[in-house]
mmCIF file of C-alpha atoms in Angstrom:
data_model
loop_
_atom_site.group_PDB
_atom_site.id
_atom_site.type_symbol
_atom_site.label_atom_id
_atom_site.label_comp_id
_atom_site.label_asym_id
_atom_site.label_seq_id
_atom_site.Cartn_x
_atom_site.Cartn_y
_atom_site.Cartn_z
ATOM 1 C CA MET A 1 27.330 152.858 -32.301
ATOM 2 C CA LYS A 2 26.823 156.594 -32.749
ATOM 3 C CA LEU A 3 23.191 156.011 -33.788
ATOM 4 C CA GLN A 4 22.715 153.771 -30.752
ATOM 5 C CA ARG A 5 24.035 156.495 -28.414
ATOM 6 C CA ILE A 6 21.711 159.037 -30.007
ATOM 7 C CA ALA A 7 18.778 156.658 -29.566
ATOM 8 C CA ASN A 8 19.669 156.082 -25.915
ATOM 9 C CA VAL A 9 19.975 159.807 -25.210
ATOM 10 C CA THR A 10 16.668 160.474 -26.975
ATOM 11 C CA PHE A 11 14.967 157.779 -24.890
ATOM 12 C CA LEU A 12 16.335 159.217 -21.639
ATOM 13 C CA VAL A 13 15.256 162.735 -22.579
ATOM 14 C CA LEU A 14 11.740 161.587 -23.465
ATOM 15 C CA THR A 15 11.465 159.576 -20.245
ATOM 16 C CA ALA A 16 12.605 162.546 -18.168
ATOM 17 C CA TRP A 17 10.126 164.808 -19.976
ATOM 18 C CA LEU A 18 7.237 162.412 -19.367
ATOM 19 C CA LEU A 19 8.119 162.093 -15.679
ATOM 20 C CA LEU A 20 8.417 165.854 -15.321
ATOM 21 C CA THR A 21 5.099 166.419 -17.104
ATOM 22 C CA SER A 22 3.384 163.863 -14.875
ATOM 23 C CA ALA A 23 4.842 165.463 -11.737
ATOM 24 C CA LEU A 24 3.753 168.934 -12.860
ATOM 25 C CA LYS A 25 0.222 167.710 -13.552
ATOM 26 C CA ALA A 26 0.057 166.091 -10.117
ATOM 27 C CA ALA A 27 1.349 169.262 -8.491
ATOM 28 C CA THR A 28 -1.176 171.344 -10.416
ATOM 29 C CA LEU A 29 -4.042 169.046 -9.388
ATOM 30 C CA GLU A 30 -3.034 169.122 -5.736
ATOM 31 C CA GLU A 31 -2.598 172.899 -5.735
ATOM 32 C CA SER A 32 -5.982 173.368 -7.402
ATOM 33 C CA ALA A 33 -7.562 171.000 -4.871
ATOM 34 C CA LYS A 34 -6.039 173.006 -2.014
ATOM 35 C CA ILE A 35 -7.629 176.164 -3.377
ATOM 36 C CA GLU A 36 -11.029 174.426 -3.417
ATOM 37 C CA GLY A 37 -10.391 173.439 0.181
ATOM 38 C CA GLU A 38 -12.957 170.659 0.548
ATOM 39 C CA VAL A 39 -14.381 167.513 -1.018
ATOM 40 C CA VAL A 40 -17.694 165.666 -0.579
ATOM 41 C CA LEU A 41 -18.094 161.891 -0.895
ATOM 42 C CA TYR A 42 -21.344 159.922 -1.214
ATOM 43 C CA SER A 43 -20.678 156.232 -0.536
ATOM 44 C CA SER A 44 -22.247 152.863 0.200
ATOM 45 C CA LEU A 45 -19.109 151.591 1.921
ATOM 46 C CA ASN A 46 -19.681 150.939 5.598
ATOM 47 C CA ASN A 47 -19.079 153.802 7.995
ATOM 48 C CA GLU A 48 -15.791 152.451 9.400
ATOM 49 C CA GLN A 49 -14.307 151.992 5.939
ATOM 50 C CA ILE A 50 -15.283 155.498 4.838
ATOM 51 C CA VAL A 51 -13.901 157.064 8.011
ATOM 52 C CA THR A 52 -10.614 155.197 7.571
ATOM 53 C CA LEU A 53 -10.226 156.434 3.986
ATOM 54 C CA VAL A 54 -11.327 159.985 4.768
ATOM 55 C CA ASP A 55 -9.028 160.297 7.782
ATOM 56 C CA ALA A 56 -6.056 159.011 5.788
ATOM 57 C CA PHE A 57 -6.859 161.395 2.928
ATOM 58 C CA LYS A 58 -7.068 164.306 5.365
ATOM 59 C CA LYS A 59 -3.734 163.341 6.884
ATOM 60 C CA LYS A 60 -2.101 163.286 3.445
ATOM 61 C CA TYR A 61 -3.805 166.488 2.284
ATOM 62 C CA PRO A 62 -4.435 168.548 5.459
ATOM 63 C CA ALA A 63 -5.468 171.636 3.482
ATOM 64 C CA ILE A 64 -8.543 169.807 2.120
ATOM 65 C CA LYS A 65 -11.550 169.154 4.353
ATOM 66 C CA PRO A 66 -13.365 165.923 3.427
ATOM 67 C CA SER A 67 -16.973 165.174 4.381
ATOM 68 C CA PHE A 68 -19.268 162.295 3.439
ATOM 69 C CA TYR A 69 -22.798 160.946 3.250
ATOM 70 C CA ARG A 70 -23.159 157.219 3.868
ATOM 71 C CA ALA A 71 -26.174 155.155 2.750
ATOM 72 C CA THR A 72 -27.196 152.110 0.723
ATOM 73 C CA SER A 73 -26.327 152.134 -2.978
ATOM 74 C CA GLU A 74 -29.944 152.857 -3.883
ATOM 75 C CA ARG A 75 -30.179 155.815 -1.495
ATOM 76 C CA VAL A 76 -26.858 157.217 -2.682
ATOM 77 C CA LEU A 77 -28.204 157.161 -6.241
ATOM 78 C CA GLN A 78 -31.535 158.694 -5.282
ATOM 79 C CA ARG A 79 -29.908 161.503 -3.291
ATOM 80 C CA ALA A 80 -27.612 162.430 -6.182
ATOM 81 C CA ILE A 81 -30.512 162.398 -8.665
ATOM 82 C CA THR A 82 -32.876 164.322 -6.378
ATOM 83 C CA GLU A 83 -30.289 167.018 -5.712
ATOM 84 C CA ALA A 84 -29.467 167.348 -9.410
ATOM 85 C CA ARG A 85 -33.146 167.766 -10.313
ATOM 86 C CA ALA A 86 -33.388 170.507 -7.717
ATOM 87 C CA GLY A 87 -30.348 172.243 -9.224
ATOM 88 C CA ARG A 88 -28.252 171.494 -6.145
ATOM 89 C CA PHE A 89 -24.852 169.975 -6.815
ATOM 90 C CA ALA A 90 -23.168 169.007 -3.554
ATOM 91 C CA VAL A 91 -21.346 165.761 -4.287
ATOM 92 C CA ASP A 92 -17.898 165.401 -5.845
ATOM 93 C CA VAL A 93 -17.252 161.650 -5.705
ATOM 94 C CA VAL A 94 -19.622 158.666 -5.579
ATOM 95 C CA THR A 95 -18.864 155.044 -4.690
ATOM 96 C CA SER A 96 -21.700 152.571 -5.010
ATOM 97 C CA ALA A 97 -22.765 149.263 -6.539
ATOM 98 C CA GLY A 98 -22.155 148.957 -10.275
ATOM 99 C CA PHE A 99 -25.877 149.078 -11.077
ATOM 100 C CA GLN A 100 -26.346 152.445 -9.382
ATOM 101 C CA VAL A 101 -23.134 153.956 -10.766
ATOM 102 C CA GLN A 102 -24.207 152.918 -14.274
ATOM 103 C CA LEU A 103 -27.588 154.607 -13.769
ATOM 104 C CA LEU A 104 -25.737 157.711 -12.560
ATOM 105 C CA LYS A 105 -23.727 157.687 -15.767
ATOM 106 C CA GLU A 106 -26.816 157.183 -17.937
ATOM 107 C CA ALA A 107 -28.503 160.103 -16.166
ATOM 108 C CA GLY A 108 -25.593 162.317 -17.211
ATOM 109 C CA LEU A 109 -24.474 162.824 -13.622
ATOM 110 C CA SER A 110 -20.933 161.427 -13.867
ATOM 111 C CA GLN A 111 -17.993 162.567 -15.957
ATOM 112 C CA ARG A 112 -14.943 161.032 -17.571
ATOM 113 C CA PHE A 113 -11.856 160.947 -15.380
ATOM 114 C CA VAL A 114 -9.053 158.423 -15.847
ATOM 115 C CA PRO A 115 -6.343 158.869 -13.196
ATOM 116 C CA PRO A 116 -2.899 157.257 -13.596
ATOM 117 C CA GLU A 117 -3.977 154.636 -11.028
ATOM 118 C CA ALA A 118 -6.416 153.238 -13.620
ATOM 119 C CA SER A 119 -3.556 151.303 -15.243
ATOM 120 C CA ALA A 120 -3.594 148.917 -12.256
ATOM 121 C CA TYR A 121 -7.203 147.877 -12.973
ATOM 122 C CA ASP A 122 -8.050 145.202 -15.536
ATOM 123 C CA ASP A 123 -10.447 145.616 -18.443
ATOM 124 C CA GLY A 124 -14.006 144.968 -17.345
ATOM 125 C CA PHE A 125 -13.235 146.538 -13.982
ATOM 126 C CA LYS A 126 -13.233 150.062 -15.415
ATOM 127 C CA ASP A 127 -15.707 151.821 -17.659
ATOM 128 C CA ARG A 128 -14.885 151.797 -21.367
ATOM 129 C CA ASP A 129 -15.834 155.478 -21.512
ATOM 130 C CA GLY A 130 -13.714 156.374 -18.491
ATOM 131 C CA HIS A 131 -16.598 157.230 -16.137
ATOM 132 C CA TRP A 132 -15.825 154.765 -13.333
ATOM 133 C CA ILE A 133 -13.248 152.361 -11.914
ATOM 134 C CA ASN A 134 -13.907 149.440 -9.576
ATOM 135 C CA VAL A 135 -13.100 150.088 -5.904
ATOM 136 C CA HIS A 136 -13.804 146.627 -4.550
ATOM 137 C CA SER A 137 -15.210 143.343 -5.799
ATOM 138 C CA LEU A 138 -17.810 140.807 -4.693
ATOM 139 C CA LEU A 139 -17.178 137.267 -5.908
ATOM 140 C CA ASN A 140 -20.372 135.262 -6.431
ATOM 141 C CA THR A 141 -19.630 131.611 -5.743
ATOM 142 C CA MET A 142 -20.972 128.231 -4.771
ATOM 143 C CA ALA A 143 -20.187 126.935 -1.288
ATOM 144 C CA TYR A 144 -20.650 123.729 0.699
ATOM 145 C CA ASN A 145 -20.902 122.575 4.303
ATOM 146 C CA THR A 146 -17.680 120.731 5.157
ATOM 147 C CA GLN A 147 -19.383 118.616 7.844
ATOM 148 C CA LEU A 148 -21.943 117.321 5.379
ATOM 149 C CA VAL A 149 -19.880 117.172 2.178
ATOM 150 C CA ALA A 150 -16.386 115.749 1.728
ATOM 151 C CA PRO A 151 -14.016 117.910 -0.369
ATOM 152 C CA ASN A 152 -13.741 115.243 -3.078
ATOM 153 C CA GLU A 153 -17.556 115.072 -3.280
ATOM 154 C CA ALA A 154 -18.099 118.830 -3.467
ATOM 155 C CA PRO A 155 -19.343 120.397 -6.724
ATOM 156 C CA LYS A 156 -16.672 121.964 -8.903
ATOM 157 C CA LYS A 157 -18.942 123.455 -11.587
ATOM 158 C CA TYR A 158 -22.492 124.783 -11.526
ATOM 159 C CA GLU A 159 -23.600 121.856 -13.676
ATOM 160 C CA ASP A 160 -22.426 119.425 -10.956
ATOM 161 C CA LEU A 161 -25.382 120.562 -8.841
ATOM 162 C CA LEU A 162 -27.727 118.773 -11.225
ATOM 163 C CA ALA A 163 -26.501 115.339 -10.060
ATOM 164 C CA PRO A 164 -29.238 113.270 -8.325
ATOM 165 C CA LYS A 165 -27.307 113.222 -5.018
ATOM 166 C CA TRP A 166 -27.983 116.938 -4.473
ATOM 167 C CA LYS A 167 -31.771 116.720 -4.726
ATOM 168 C CA GLY A 168 -33.364 118.501 -1.758
ATOM 169 C CA LYS A 169 -29.962 119.581 -0.389
ATOM 170 C CA ILE A 170 -29.358 122.814 -2.313
ATOM 171 C CA GLY A 171 -29.897 126.408 -1.237
ATOM 172 C CA VAL A 172 -30.582 129.084 -3.874
ATOM 173 C CA ASN A 173 -30.477 132.846 -3.290
ATOM 174 C CA LEU A 174 -33.307 134.297 -5.385
ATOM 175 C CA GLN A 175 -32.469 137.903 -4.551
ATOM 176 C CA ASP A 176 -29.703 137.847 -7.132
ATOM 177 C CA PRO A 177 -30.829 138.548 -10.720
ATOM 178 C CA GLU A 178 -27.316 139.793 -11.518
ATOM 179 C CA TRP A 179 -26.123 136.210 -11.054
ATOM 180 C CA TYR A 180 -28.657 134.911 -13.566
ATOM 181 C CA VAL A 181 -27.798 137.634 -16.102
ATOM 182 C CA ASN A 182 -24.122 136.677 -15.850
ATOM 183 C CA LEU A 183 -24.907 132.980 -16.157
ATOM 184 C CA GLN A 184 -26.565 133.926 -19.437
ATOM 185 C CA ARG A 185 -23.360 135.684 -20.491
ATOM 186 C CA ARG A 186 -21.329 132.597 -19.626
ATOM 187 C CA MET A 187 -23.627 129.878 -20.916
ATOM 188 C CA GLY A 188 -25.862 131.631 -23.414
ATOM 189 C CA LYS A 189 -29.469 132.525 -22.596
ATOM 190 C CA GLU A 190 -31.137 129.249 -23.515
ATOM 191 C CA LYS A 191 -28.552 127.084 -21.763
ATOM 192 C CA ALA A 192 -28.714 129.265 -18.641
ATOM 193 C CA ARG A 193 -32.519 129.061 -18.632
ATOM 194 C CA GLY A 194 -32.312 125.280 -19.021
ATOM 195 C CA PHE A 195 -29.819 125.095 -16.164
ATOM 196 C CA LEU A 196 -32.120 127.041 -13.826
ATOM 197 C CA LYS A 197 -35.101 124.857 -14.746
ATOM 198 C CA ALA A 198 -33.060 121.712 -14.059
ATOM 199 C CA LEU A 199 -31.861 123.253 -10.792
ATOM 200 C CA ALA A 200 -35.481 123.973 -9.789
ATOM 201 C CA ALA A 201 -36.273 120.291 -10.411
ATOM 202 C CA GLN A 202 -33.722 119.484 -7.683
ATOM 203 C CA GLN A 203 -36.237 120.848 -5.154
ATOM 204 C CA PRO A 204 -33.879 123.418 -3.618
ATOM 205 C CA GLY A 205 -34.613 125.636 -0.648
ATOM 206 C CA VAL A 206 -34.967 129.221 -1.820
ATOM 207 C CA ARG A 207 -34.020 132.282 0.227
ATOM 208 C CA ASP A 208 -33.503 135.992 -0.390
ATOM 209 C CA GLY A 209 -30.012 137.252 0.398
ATOM 210 C CA HIS A 210 -26.344 136.287 0.197
ATOM 211 C CA ASN A 211 -25.859 136.495 3.965
ATOM 212 C CA ILE A 212 -28.811 134.304 4.903
ATOM 213 C CA ALA A 213 -27.836 131.689 2.316
ATOM 214 C CA ALA A 214 -24.328 131.434 3.790
ATOM 215 C CA GLN A 215 -25.595 131.408 7.383
ATOM 216 C CA LEU A 216 -28.084 128.617 6.703
ATOM 217 C CA LEU A 217 -25.358 126.672 4.920
ATOM 218 C CA ALA A 218 -23.173 126.906 8.035
ATOM 219 C CA ALA A 219 -26.130 125.858 10.198
ATOM 220 C CA GLY A 220 -26.546 122.686 8.137
ATOM 221 C CA GLU A 221 -29.875 123.546 6.517
ATOM 222 C CA PHE A 222 -28.242 123.158 3.107
ATOM 223 C CA HIS A 223 -25.435 120.900 1.955
ATOM 224 C CA VAL A 224 -24.522 123.351 -0.818
ATOM 225 C CA VAL A 225 -25.600 126.794 -1.999
ATOM 226 C CA THR A 226 -25.493 128.012 -5.567
ATOM 227 C CA ASN A 227 -24.842 131.732 -5.220
ATOM 228 C CA THR A 228 -23.456 133.576 -2.235
ATOM 229 C CA TYR A 229 -20.485 135.883 -1.731
ATOM 230 C CA ALA A 230 -17.085 134.256 -1.270
ATOM 231 C CA HIS A 231 -15.942 136.820 1.303
ATOM 232 C CA ILE A 232 -18.989 136.042 3.495
ATOM 233 C CA VAL A 233 -18.162 132.329 3.363
ATOM 234 C CA ALA A 234 -14.509 133.117 4.102
ATOM 235 C CA ARG A 235 -15.513 135.211 7.101
ATOM 236 C CA ILE A 236 -17.758 132.442 8.498
ATOM 237 C CA LYS A 237 -14.975 129.933 7.878
ATOM 238 C CA GLY A 238 -12.518 132.207 9.712
ATOM 239 C CA GLN A 239 -14.882 132.204 12.682
ATOM 240 C CA GLY A 240 -14.854 128.414 12.777
ATOM 241 C CA GLY A 241 -17.910 127.755 10.622
ATOM 242 C CA PRO A 242 -17.968 124.501 8.580
ATOM 243 C CA VAL A 243 -18.096 126.102 5.139
ATOM 244 C CA GLN A 244 -15.950 126.354 2.013
ATOM 245 C CA TYR A 245 -16.374 128.490 -1.131
ATOM 246 C CA VAL A 246 -15.977 127.017 -4.629
ATOM 247 C CA PHE A 247 -14.545 129.050 -7.518
ATOM 248 C CA ASP A 248 -16.193 128.009 -10.784
ATOM 249 C CA GLU A 249 -14.030 130.002 -13.181
ATOM 250 C CA PRO A 250 -14.379 132.530 -14.587
ATOM 251 C CA VAL A 251 -15.849 133.638 -11.260
ATOM 252 C CA ILE A 252 -18.803 135.997 -11.636
ATOM 253 C CA THR A 253 -17.610 139.178 -9.933
ATOM 254 C CA TYR A 254 -19.715 142.201 -9.038
ATOM 255 C CA VAL A 255 -18.104 145.645 -9.135
ATOM 256 C CA HIS A 256 -18.499 148.584 -6.746
ATOM 257 C CA PRO A 257 -17.006 151.528 -8.649
ATOM 258 C CA VAL A 258 -16.053 155.113 -7.899
ATOM 259 C CA ALA A 259 -17.028 157.987 -10.190
ATOM 260 C CA LEU A 260 -16.504 161.736 -10.381
ATOM 261 C CA ALA A 261 -19.756 163.728 -10.327
ATOM 262 C CA LYS A 262 -20.523 165.660 -13.526
ATOM 263 C CA SER A 263 -21.149 168.966 -11.733
ATOM 264 C CA ALA A 264 -18.740 168.421 -8.850
ATOM 265 C CA PRO A 265 -18.387 171.683 -6.894
ATOM 266 C CA HIS A 266 -14.808 170.708 -6.027
ATOM 267 C CA PRO A 267 -13.671 168.796 -9.135
ATOM 268 C CA ASN A 268 -9.939 168.878 -8.475
ATOM 269 C CA ALA A 269 -10.318 167.763 -4.864
ATOM 270 C CA GLY A 270 -12.711 165.112 -6.160
ATOM 271 C CA LYS A 271 -10.106 163.852 -8.619
ATOM 272 C CA LEU A 272 -7.526 163.778 -5.839
ATOM 273 C CA LEU A 273 -9.852 161.778 -3.557
ATOM 274 C CA MET A 274 -10.766 159.378 -6.342
ATOM 275 C CA ALA A 275 -7.092 158.789 -7.142
ATOM 276 C CA PHE A 276 -6.378 158.239 -3.441
ATOM 277 C CA ILE A 277 -9.131 155.621 -3.076
ATOM 278 C CA LEU A 278 -7.796 153.792 -6.144
ATOM 279 C CA SER A 279 -4.143 154.031 -5.095
ATOM 280 C CA ALA A 280 -2.290 151.073 -3.621
ATOM 281 C CA ASP A 281 -2.458 152.731 -0.182
ATOM 282 C CA GLY A 282 -6.210 153.298 -0.372
ATOM 283 C CA GLN A 283 -6.813 149.779 -1.628
ATOM 284 C CA LYS A 284 -4.716 148.293 1.174
ATOM 285 C CA MET A 285 -6.885 150.107 3.716
ATOM 286 C CA LEU A 286 -9.992 148.511 2.259
ATOM 287 C CA ARG A 287 -8.209 145.147 2.040
ATOM 288 C CA ASP A 288 -7.318 145.348 5.734
ATOM 289 C CA GLN A 289 -11.012 145.802 6.521
ATOM 290 C CA GLY A 290 -12.072 142.684 4.671
ATOM 291 C CA ARG A 291 -12.877 144.087 1.233
ATOM 292 C CA ILE A 292 -11.590 142.520 -1.987
ATOM 293 C CA PRO A 293 -9.562 145.276 -3.705
ATOM 294 C CA GLY A 294 -10.177 146.132 -7.327
ATOM 295 C CA HIS A 295 -6.442 146.919 -7.708
ATOM 296 C CA ARG A 296 -4.918 143.852 -9.371
ATOM 297 C CA ASP A 297 -1.651 144.042 -7.408
ATOM 298 C CA ILE A 298 -3.238 144.151 -3.933
ATOM 299 C CA ASP A 299 -4.068 140.662 -2.683
ATOM 300 C CA PRO A 300 -7.192 140.338 -0.537
ATOM 301 C CA LYS A 301 -6.822 138.952 2.969
ATOM 302 C CA VAL A 302 -9.533 136.323 2.662
ATOM 303 C CA PHE A 303 -8.154 134.335 -0.301
ATOM 304 C CA PRO A 304 -5.519 134.637 -3.060
ATOM 305 C CA LEU A 305 -6.771 135.735 -6.481
ATOM 306 C CA ARG A 306 -3.596 136.010 -8.580
ATOM 307 C CA GLN A 307 -4.345 132.772 -10.437
ATOM 308 C CA VAL A 308 -8.164 132.983 -10.406
ATOM 309 C CA LYS A 309 -9.991 134.051 -13.576
ATOM 310 C CA LEU A 310 -12.689 136.630 -12.878
ATOM 311 C CA LEU A 311 -15.671 137.654 -15.004
ATOM 312 C CA ALA A 312 -16.533 141.259 -14.193
ATOM 313 C CA SER A 313 -20.282 141.810 -14.174
ATOM 314 C CA ASP A 314 -21.117 144.492 -16.732
ATOM 315 C CA PRO A 315 -23.174 147.294 -15.105
ATOM 316 C CA GLY A 316 -24.411 148.116 -18.593
ATOM 317 C CA LEU A 317 -26.654 145.037 -18.327
ATOM 318 C CA ALA A 318 -28.417 146.439 -15.259
ATOM 319 C CA LYS A 319 -31.670 146.980 -17.179
ATOM 320 C CA GLU A 320 -31.926 143.205 -17.570
ATOM 321 C CA TYR A 321 -31.995 142.594 -13.809
ATOM 322 C CA GLY A 322 -35.717 143.260 -13.404
ATOM 323 C CA PRO A 323 -36.910 140.772 -16.051
ATOM 324 C CA ALA A 324 -34.221 138.285 -14.979
ATOM 325 C CA GLY A 325 -35.356 138.462 -11.350
ATOM 326 C CA GLU A 326 -38.979 137.863 -12.333
ATOM 327 C CA GLU A 327 -37.986 134.904 -14.486
ATOM 328 C CA MET A 328 -35.919 133.394 -11.659
ATOM 329 C CA ARG A 329 -38.829 133.579 -9.228
ATOM 330 C CA THR A 330 -41.178 132.065 -11.816
ATOM 331 C CA ILE A 331 -38.825 129.164 -12.527
ATOM 332 C CA PHE A 332 -38.447 128.393 -8.821
ATOM 333 C CA GLY A 333 -42.140 128.923 -8.087
ATOM 334 C CA ALA A 334 -41.506 131.772 -5.642
ATOM 335 C CA LYS A 335 -43.923 134.657 -5.120
#
């Protein structure tokens, strides 16, 4: 009994020490960020979402002035690279598509930072080297028109699309090499290539873009589409459109991470902003604006994901997108 009491006391002391250490680190980070006085964000989130996050951050930390540059993922990457080459380091935090954040890392323009909030993000949704963590997800799914296809007749797996009944009724988004690369991860390269060739033999309609594929599906041009974003389909469905997404698990999921710039002029404020974006509060703000949070404990508004298996797309495979895109267009006979 005496040994048990000693063990219990030791455990309580260690727990108290860890909590105190964590609190002191947080206090030190916040105080250091206050001294820096500002933080700069480059982001591909839409303007409303950035403003919501920035305003909330400013309200929580009034001594720190946040500012941001908003552009497409490609332009965010190019601006960061161009500035670095010119010896100008203005950005502290970057949020962008996984492809661009990976290229930022490979260019030596991001740094390792693993905030406590990282524990709420599953493996695959955070960089193994600690350079980025997923802010929000894009689920790549099949979908069907509910006026043209009965639920019990809808495809459940990608391979179901090869049935004769779907010939001439399928829409394929060709502007999506990341989808093909991840099909190769799931099926193996040869099987994935064989699947695409068999799909091409179904005489599908090909388009470029997730939005247009979903819109044409709702308009009745296609009975089913192979690869669009589930949140787009959910939004159209919420507006009364006759569409339904299909989760073929594990669902191929694209990541949009956040990273701390290597030469951040305000590194502590940058860490504080990054932690805020990844916190439950920050993730709920994005959730309320229609995004699918990367935080595993924050349910998206558009559909439940607690029981859905996700396959995080690996940004490290980004160099395969070019060849994969060319192969897709060749298989489907597109210029």
